[in-house]
Tab-separated table of C-alpha atoms and ligand atoms in Angstrom:
chain	number	residue	atom	x	y	z
A	135	MET	CA	108.202	193.669	203.741
A	136	PRO	CA	108.553	195.830	200.577
A	137	GLN	CA	112.177	196.497	199.607
A	138	SER	CA	113.207	199.697	197.825
A	139	HIS	CA	115.346	197.472	195.588
A	140	VAL	CA	114.983	193.911	194.323
A	141	VAL	CA	117.592	191.537	195.777
A	142	THR	CA	117.573	187.978	194.459
A	143	ILE	CA	119.002	185.172	196.582
A	144	SER	CA	121.809	184.922	194.023
A	145	ARG	CA	122.775	188.582	194.489
A	146	PHE	CA	122.499	188.214	198.283
A	147	LEU	CA	124.709	185.103	198.342
A	148	VAL	CA	127.363	186.773	196.144
A	149	ASP	CA	127.355	189.854	198.408
A	150	GLN	CA	127.694	187.595	201.485
A	151	GLU	CA	130.545	185.710	199.787
A	152	HIS	CA	132.433	188.997	199.207
A	153	LEU	CA	132.478	189.440	203.008
A	154	HIS	CA	134.712	186.356	203.174
A	155	PRO	CA	137.886	186.908	201.079
A	156	GLU	CA	138.843	183.256	201.596
A	157	ALA	CA	135.537	182.062	200.096
A	158	THR	CA	135.907	179.807	197.061
A	159	GLY	CA	132.313	180.155	195.912
A	160	ALA	CA	131.582	176.496	196.665
A	161	PHE	CA	129.265	177.338	199.558
A	162	THR	CA	127.424	179.904	197.426
A	163	SER	CA	126.925	177.299	194.698
A	164	LEU	CA	125.654	174.799	197.247
A	165	LEU	CA	122.982	177.210	198.484
A	166	HIS	CA	122.007	177.916	194.875
A	167	ASP	CA	121.504	174.189	194.331
A	168	ILE	CA	119.361	173.879	197.461
A	169	ALA	CA	117.281	176.866	196.277
A	170	LEU	CA	116.811	175.073	192.942
A	171	ALA	CA	115.546	171.947	194.712
A	172	ALA	CA	113.187	174.169	196.721
A	173	LYS	CA	111.721	175.633	193.511
A	174	ILE	CA	111.235	172.169	192.026
A	175	ILE	CA	109.490	170.885	195.172
A	176	SER	CA	107.412	174.087	195.417
A	177	ARG	CA	106.190	173.598	191.849
A	178	GLU	CA	105.015	170.068	192.691
A	179	VAL	CA	103.430	171.158	195.995
A	180	THR	CA	101.417	173.912	194.285
A	181	LYS	CA	100.208	171.420	191.633
A	182	ALA	CA	99.254	168.849	194.299
A	183	GLY	CA	95.675	167.773	193.682
A	184	LEU	CA	96.005	168.305	189.955
A	185	VAL	CA	98.675	165.674	189.402
A	186	ASP	CA	99.136	162.286	190.957
A	187	ILE	CA	101.383	163.532	193.771
A	188	LEU	CA	99.002	163.297	196.721
A	189	GLY	CA	98.453	160.331	198.954
A	190	GLY	CA	100.703	157.609	200.230
A	191	THR	CA	102.895	155.027	198.650
A	192	ASP	CA	102.749	151.443	199.862
A	193	GLU	CA	106.181	151.926	201.465
A	194	GLU	CA	107.199	152.577	205.078
A	195	ASN	CA	110.287	154.602	205.986
A	196	VAL	CA	112.904	153.807	208.610
A	197	HIS	CA	110.594	155.358	211.208
A	198	GLY	CA	107.744	152.996	210.359
A	199	GLU	CA	105.770	155.893	208.890
A	200	GLN	CA	103.856	155.534	205.621
A	201	VAL	CA	105.802	157.364	202.932
A	202	GLN	CA	103.832	159.976	201.003
A	203	LYS	CA	104.378	160.405	197.269
A	204	LEU	CA	105.580	163.959	197.884
A	205	ASP	CA	108.133	162.648	200.441
A	206	VAL	CA	109.660	160.517	197.691
A	207	PHE	CA	109.545	163.317	195.107
A	208	ALA	CA	111.129	165.843	197.486
A	209	ASN	CA	113.809	163.377	198.566
A	210	LEU	CA	114.811	162.728	194.955
A	211	ALA	CA	114.689	166.455	194.146
A	212	MET	CA	117.169	167.226	196.941
A	213	ILE	CA	119.486	164.327	196.055
A	214	ARG	CA	119.453	165.047	192.302
A	215	ALA	CA	120.096	168.772	192.832
A	216	LEU	CA	123.211	168.046	194.889
A	217	ASP	CA	124.750	164.661	194.001
A	218	HIS	CA	126.552	165.643	190.764
A	219	THR	CA	127.813	169.103	191.820
A	220	GLY	CA	131.219	168.064	193.157
A	221	LEU	CA	130.389	170.108	196.289
A	222	VAL	CA	129.072	167.311	198.490
A	223	ALA	CA	130.958	164.458	200.199
A	224	CYS	CA	127.818	162.631	201.318
A	225	MET	CA	124.236	163.235	202.394
A	226	ALA	CA	121.634	161.873	204.794
A	227	SER	CA	117.863	162.163	204.663
A	228	GLU	CA	114.883	161.373	206.839
A	229	GLU	CA	113.582	159.351	203.901
A	230	SER	CA	116.762	157.312	203.330
A	231	ASN	CA	117.720	154.621	205.831
A	232	GLY	CA	121.485	154.987	205.692
A	233	LEU	CA	124.207	157.279	204.377
A	234	ILE	CA	123.607	158.679	200.859
A	235	GLU	CA	126.973	158.264	199.136
A	236	ILE	CA	128.066	160.243	196.079
A	237	ARG	CA	128.246	157.881	193.111
A	238	LYS	CA	131.737	157.154	191.816
A	239	ARG	CA	130.931	158.816	188.469
A	240	PHE	CA	130.475	162.150	190.270
A	241	PRO	CA	133.259	164.149	191.968
A	242	ALA	CA	132.917	164.552	195.748
A	243	GLY	CA	133.294	167.834	197.630
A	244	ASP	CA	133.843	169.205	201.131
A	245	TYR	CA	130.271	169.679	202.348
A	246	VAL	CA	127.797	167.311	204.001
A	247	VAL	CA	124.078	167.993	203.585
A	248	VAL	CA	121.480	166.335	205.814
A	249	PHE	CA	117.797	167.040	205.276
A	250	ASP	CA	114.155	166.356	205.919
A	251	PRO	CA	112.912	166.644	202.350
A	252	LEU	CA	109.258	167.032	203.214
A	253	ASP	CA	108.316	168.037	206.762
A	254	GLY	CA	104.709	167.827	207.908
A	255	SER	CA	103.746	164.975	205.601
A	256	SER	CA	100.480	164.411	207.455
A	257	ASN	CA	99.370	167.831	206.204
A	258	ILE	CA	100.092	167.294	202.490
A	259	ASP	CA	96.666	165.964	201.511
A	260	VAL	CA	94.740	168.600	203.449
A	261	ASN	CA	96.528	171.570	201.874
A	262	VAL	CA	98.180	172.792	205.081
A	263	SER	CA	101.686	174.311	205.055
A	264	ILE	CA	104.582	171.852	204.798
A	265	GLY	CA	108.316	172.346	204.462
A	266	THR	CA	111.862	171.162	203.780
A	267	ILE	CA	114.635	171.417	206.394
A	268	TRP	CA	118.372	171.221	205.668
A	269	SER	CA	121.664	171.426	207.508
A	270	ILE	CA	125.195	171.815	206.108
A	271	HIS	CA	128.414	170.600	207.757
A	272	ARG	CA	132.009	170.508	206.535
A	273	LYS	CA	133.458	167.038	205.932
A	274	VAL	CA	135.747	166.029	208.817
A	275	SER	CA	136.753	162.487	207.735
A	276	LYS	CA	140.078	162.042	205.944
A	277	GLY	CA	138.941	160.074	202.877
A	278	GLU	CA	137.881	161.566	199.547
A	279	ARG	CA	134.225	160.669	200.071
A	280	GLY	CA	132.097	161.276	203.153
A	281	THR	CA	131.276	158.773	205.871
A	282	LEU	CA	128.708	158.428	208.649
A	283	GLU	CA	131.150	160.284	210.932
A	284	ASP	CA	130.725	163.375	208.749
A	285	CYS	CA	126.974	163.367	209.380
A	286	LEU	CA	127.156	162.753	213.144
A	287	GLN	CA	128.404	166.220	214.116
A	288	PRO	CA	126.851	168.460	216.801
A	289	GLY	CA	124.712	171.393	215.728
A	290	THR	CA	127.409	173.817	216.857
A	291	ARG	CA	129.505	172.574	213.899
A	292	GLN	CA	126.868	173.459	211.287
A	293	VAL	CA	128.156	175.746	208.527
A	294	ALA	CA	124.593	176.720	207.634
A	295	ALA	CA	121.002	175.688	208.224
A	296	GLY	CA	117.739	176.512	206.556
A	297	TYR	CA	114.193	175.631	205.718
A	298	VAL	CA	111.649	176.155	202.977
A	299	VAL	CA	108.010	176.672	203.967
A	300	TYR	CA	105.435	175.888	201.250
A	301	GLY	CA	102.545	177.982	202.523
A	302	SER	CA	100.487	180.935	201.256
A	303	SER	CA	103.811	181.765	199.635
A	304	THR	CA	106.998	179.708	199.356
A	305	MET	CA	109.756	181.113	201.549
A	306	LEU	CA	113.376	180.037	201.949
A	307	VAL	CA	114.909	181.017	205.300
A	308	TYR	CA	118.567	180.349	206.132
A	309	THR	CA	121.475	181.286	208.340
A	310	SER	CA	125.211	180.785	207.850
A	311	GLY	CA	125.960	182.208	211.273
A	312	ALA	CA	125.522	185.895	210.368
A	313	GLY	CA	121.837	186.366	211.076
A	314	VAL	CA	118.711	184.815	209.583
A	315	HIS	CA	117.507	185.888	206.148
A	316	GLY	CA	114.171	185.139	204.457
A	317	PHE	CA	113.469	185.031	200.727
A	318	THR	CA	110.033	184.791	199.132
A	319	LEU	CA	109.597	182.963	195.822
A	320	ASP	CA	108.121	185.050	192.999
A	321	PRO	CA	106.835	182.179	190.857
A	322	SER	CA	106.235	184.508	187.895
A	323	ILE	CA	109.999	184.949	187.497
A	324	GLY	CA	111.147	181.825	189.370
A	325	GLU	CA	113.307	183.865	191.743
A	326	PHE	CA	113.639	183.900	195.530
A	327	LEU	CA	113.627	187.621	196.479
A	328	LEU	CA	114.937	188.997	199.794
A	329	SER	CA	111.821	189.800	201.816
A	330	HIS	CA	112.874	189.316	205.451
A	331	PRO	CA	116.475	190.501	206.021
A	332	GLN	CA	117.965	189.890	209.497
A	333	MET	CA	114.947	188.081	211.002
A	334	ARG	CA	114.761	188.454	214.800
A	335	ILE	CA	112.213	186.944	217.172
A	336	PRO	CA	110.230	190.015	218.330
A	337	GLU	CA	110.457	191.359	221.855
A	338	PRO	CA	108.034	191.433	223.602
A	339	PRO	CA	106.953	188.128	222.045
A	340	LYS	CA	103.401	186.989	221.417
A	341	LYS	CA	102.338	184.743	224.319
A	342	VAL	CA	101.555	181.647	222.231
A	343	TYR	CA	102.442	178.068	223.062
A	344	SER	CA	102.487	175.326	220.426
A	345	ILE	CA	102.171	171.652	221.359
A	346	ASN	CA	100.008	168.629	220.524
A	347	GLU	CA	97.822	168.470	223.642
A	348	ALA	CA	96.337	165.119	222.622
A	349	TYR	CA	99.380	163.545	224.289
A	350	TYR	CA	98.705	165.265	227.678
A	351	ARG	CA	98.332	161.967	229.534
A	352	ARG	CA	101.729	160.744	228.270
A	353	TRP	CA	103.611	163.800	229.563
A	354	SER	CA	105.648	164.046	232.761
A	355	PRO	CA	103.892	165.781	235.686
A	356	GLU	CA	106.273	168.745	235.197
A	357	GLN	CA	105.297	169.048	231.503
A	358	GLN	CA	101.610	168.856	232.455
A	359	LYS	CA	102.089	171.561	235.120
A	360	LEU	CA	103.867	173.813	232.612
A	361	VAL	CA	101.089	173.648	230.001
A	362	THR	CA	98.385	174.085	232.649
A	363	TYR	CA	100.152	177.255	233.835
A	364	LEU	CA	100.564	178.585	230.278
A	365	LYS	CA	96.851	178.251	229.494
A	366	THR	CA	95.621	179.618	232.843
A	367	ASP	CA	97.608	182.132	234.913
A	368	GLY	CA	100.184	182.451	232.127
A	369	GLY	CA	97.588	183.981	229.805
A	370	PHE	CA	98.987	182.254	226.705
A	371	GLY	CA	97.074	181.506	223.518
A	372	SER	CA	97.680	178.296	221.568
A	373	ARG	CA	98.547	177.534	217.931
A	374	TYR	CA	99.585	174.121	216.589
A	375	ILE	CA	99.846	173.439	212.837
A	376	GLY	CA	101.493	170.020	213.086
A	377	SER	CA	104.227	170.955	210.600
A	378	PHE	CA	107.428	171.716	212.516
A	379	VAL	CA	108.569	174.136	209.780
A	380	ALA	CA	105.305	176.106	209.859
A	381	ASP	CA	105.137	176.182	213.675
A	382	ILE	CA	108.732	177.405	213.930
A	383	HIS	CA	108.282	179.927	211.077
A	384	ARG	CA	105.354	181.467	212.990
A	385	THR	CA	107.411	181.453	216.204
A	386	LEU	CA	110.279	183.279	214.447
A	387	LEU	CA	107.909	185.964	213.128
A	388	GLN	CA	105.750	186.453	216.232
A	389	GLY	CA	107.575	184.881	219.167
A	390	GLY	CA	106.176	182.088	221.319
A	391	LEU	CA	107.086	178.650	222.644
A	392	PHE	CA	107.129	175.494	220.489
A	393	MET	CA	107.296	172.166	222.335
A	394	TYR	CA	107.536	168.562	221.239
A	395	PRO	CA	108.366	166.892	224.568
A	396	ALA	CA	109.490	163.410	225.452
A	397	ASP	CA	106.560	161.320	226.627
A	398	SER	CA	105.810	157.853	228.000
A	399	GLU	CA	105.579	156.422	224.475
A	400	SER	CA	108.421	158.428	222.869
A	401	PRO	CA	111.154	158.804	225.507
A	402	LYS	CA	113.127	161.109	223.194
A	403	GLY	CA	110.131	162.857	221.650
A	404	LYS	CA	109.399	162.641	217.915
A	405	LEU	CA	111.556	165.212	216.155
A	406	ARG	CA	114.871	164.042	214.708
A	407	LEU	CA	118.021	165.760	215.943
A	408	LEU	CA	120.157	165.772	212.805
A	409	TYR	CA	117.825	167.201	210.157
A	410	GLU	CA	114.943	168.748	212.093
A	411	ALA	CA	115.925	170.030	215.553
A	412	ALA	CA	119.594	170.982	215.027
A	413	PRO	CA	119.096	173.129	211.881
A	414	MET	CA	116.056	174.827	213.395
A	415	ALA	CA	118.037	175.368	216.611
A	416	MET	CA	120.743	177.244	214.680
A	417	ILE	CA	118.118	179.431	213.037
A	418	VAL	CA	116.230	180.132	216.284
A	419	GLU	CA	119.440	180.994	218.160
A	420	GLN	CA	120.637	183.239	215.310
A	421	ALA	CA	117.266	185.025	215.522
A	422	GLY	CA	117.806	185.699	219.242
A	423	GLY	CA	115.821	182.773	220.644
A	424	ARG	CA	116.693	179.600	222.544
A	425	ALA	CA	116.536	175.949	221.433
A	426	SER	CA	116.765	173.295	224.138
A	427	ASP	CA	115.987	169.642	224.747
A	428	GLY	CA	114.483	170.745	228.055
A	429	LYS	CA	117.842	170.763	229.811
A	430	ARG	CA	120.615	171.907	227.435
A	431	ARG	CA	121.166	173.538	224.040
A	432	ILE	CA	120.115	171.209	221.237
A	433	MET	CA	123.116	172.508	219.279
A	434	GLU	CA	125.495	170.896	221.817
A	435	VAL	CA	124.140	167.362	221.442
A	436	THR	CA	126.401	165.081	219.387
A	437	PRO	CA	124.278	162.622	217.401
A	438	GLU	CA	125.054	158.911	217.813
A	439	SER	CA	122.829	157.791	214.946
A	440	LEU	CA	121.328	159.419	211.835
A	441	HIS	CA	117.715	159.256	212.922
A	442	GLN	CA	117.937	159.783	216.666
A	443	ARG	CA	115.197	161.888	218.199
A	444	THR	CA	115.301	164.717	220.752
A	445	PRO	CA	112.779	166.448	222.981
A	446	THR	CA	112.384	169.934	221.501
A	447	TYR	CA	111.663	173.330	223.109
A	448	MET	CA	112.226	176.331	220.818
A	449	GLY	CA	111.263	179.990	220.624
A	450	SER	CA	111.463	183.147	222.684
A	451	LYS	CA	114.386	182.860	225.094
A	452	GLY	CA	112.391	183.695	228.230
A	453	PHE	CA	109.638	181.203	227.384
A	454	VAL	CA	112.102	178.339	226.755
A	455	GLU	CA	113.869	179.163	230.037
A	456	LEU	CA	110.485	179.116	231.804
A	457	ALA	CA	109.820	175.660	230.341
A	458	GLU	CA	113.248	174.448	231.515
A	459	ALA	CA	112.513	175.751	235.030
A	460	TYR	CA	109.194	173.865	235.147
A	461	LEU	CA	110.803	170.677	233.807
A	462	ALA	CA	113.485	170.946	236.519
A	463	GLY	CA	110.744	171.304	239.128
A	464	LYS	CA	111.942	174.814	239.944
A	465	ALA	CA	108.811	176.793	239.051
B	1494	AHG	P1	107.659	164.618	209.025
B	1494	AHG	O1	106.440	164.843	208.202
B	1494	AHG	O2	108.918	165.055	208.355
B	1494	AHG	O3	107.735	163.216	209.580
B	1494	AHG	O4	107.559	165.585	210.279
B	1494	AHG	C1	106.384	165.616	210.990
B	1494	AHG	C2	106.682	166.108	212.367
B	1494	AHG	C3	106.760	167.622	212.458
B	1494	AHG	O5	106.645	168.264	211.227
B	1494	AHG	C4	105.605	168.001	213.349
B	1494	AHG	O6	105.992	168.960	214.287
B	1494	AHG	C5	105.261	166.698	214.038
B	1494	AHG	O7	105.628	165.659	213.161
B	1494	AHG	C6	103.801	166.583	214.322
B	1494	AHG	O8	103.667	165.388	215.049
B	1494	AHG	P2	102.245	165.014	215.727
B	1494	AHG	O9	101.331	164.709	214.586
B	1494	AHG	O10	102.560	163.847	216.617
B	1494	AHG	O11	101.807	166.233	216.510
B	1495	MN	MN1	109.860	166.442	209.630
B	1496	MN	MN1	109.724	164.450	206.570
């Protein structure tokens, strides 16, 4: 979307900060640091295949999944961009089992950052879009440094949420509660430039559903009935990339219905609440869509553990409501 003027993410963040007289600049700095991590990860992603960054390590993460080399790189890039800034009280990551504390030699700050450093790991080695997802909360515990309690806050308490999609271009998309804004990386100058101001899910939306149909037999009868309707009388097309970031990015730009349901083998689905579903829920809602666990807003669920999962239905409001009606046996 050509702009008549060039707006870097730095300029945009400063302008946004001026809208809040009480702002100290700490939040702006934090987003700068996340954008820096995104550039560092993007550089490694675009070199993948030329350097020894592809393939797996011989480690398993807390989810029992084989850790990819790029998972480790991205996790370290996020931690190292944030841990010394004096802006963060603690962090949590899909790739780290427990709380990531700020080392004593670094000052601690008021923000909590939880993240999925590399989303869509199964797509890394086949050159399909992958991403990074992050969520920012304010510290609520009384001590100087953050605790688990600071990470286990409902999505409604998020100060900001965002993702980076490493695709045909690298884009950073975020919201701090005043709309959703997309920035495209110009690698020749190393700057994220405003390319998608005030992103809104289009109305009427594209009739596309997105789900891994290989699990059909594991679904509830209501879930099976929903998908059968969508692909027959509903007249929907289907797109499934297998990277949550890429599937949601497409849904934001075109509309549609993304689903990762609970099933007989994963009673809470696969996607993690804290650093996948909740940040994406804030973005989807800010863009005019709906984000539900099939019954209620994902943003209203208070996490009980760092890596807990949630069934996930996100996208065009009417489509998510249709899914909820089917799941409730009312359609
Ligand atoms: P991650 O690579 O961070 O573990 O996330 C992968 C997730 C998500 O990106 C995607 O929607 C989902 O896994 C795909 O799962 P299936 O392969 O079971 O469809
Ligand atoms: Mn993920
Ligand atoms: Mn991941």
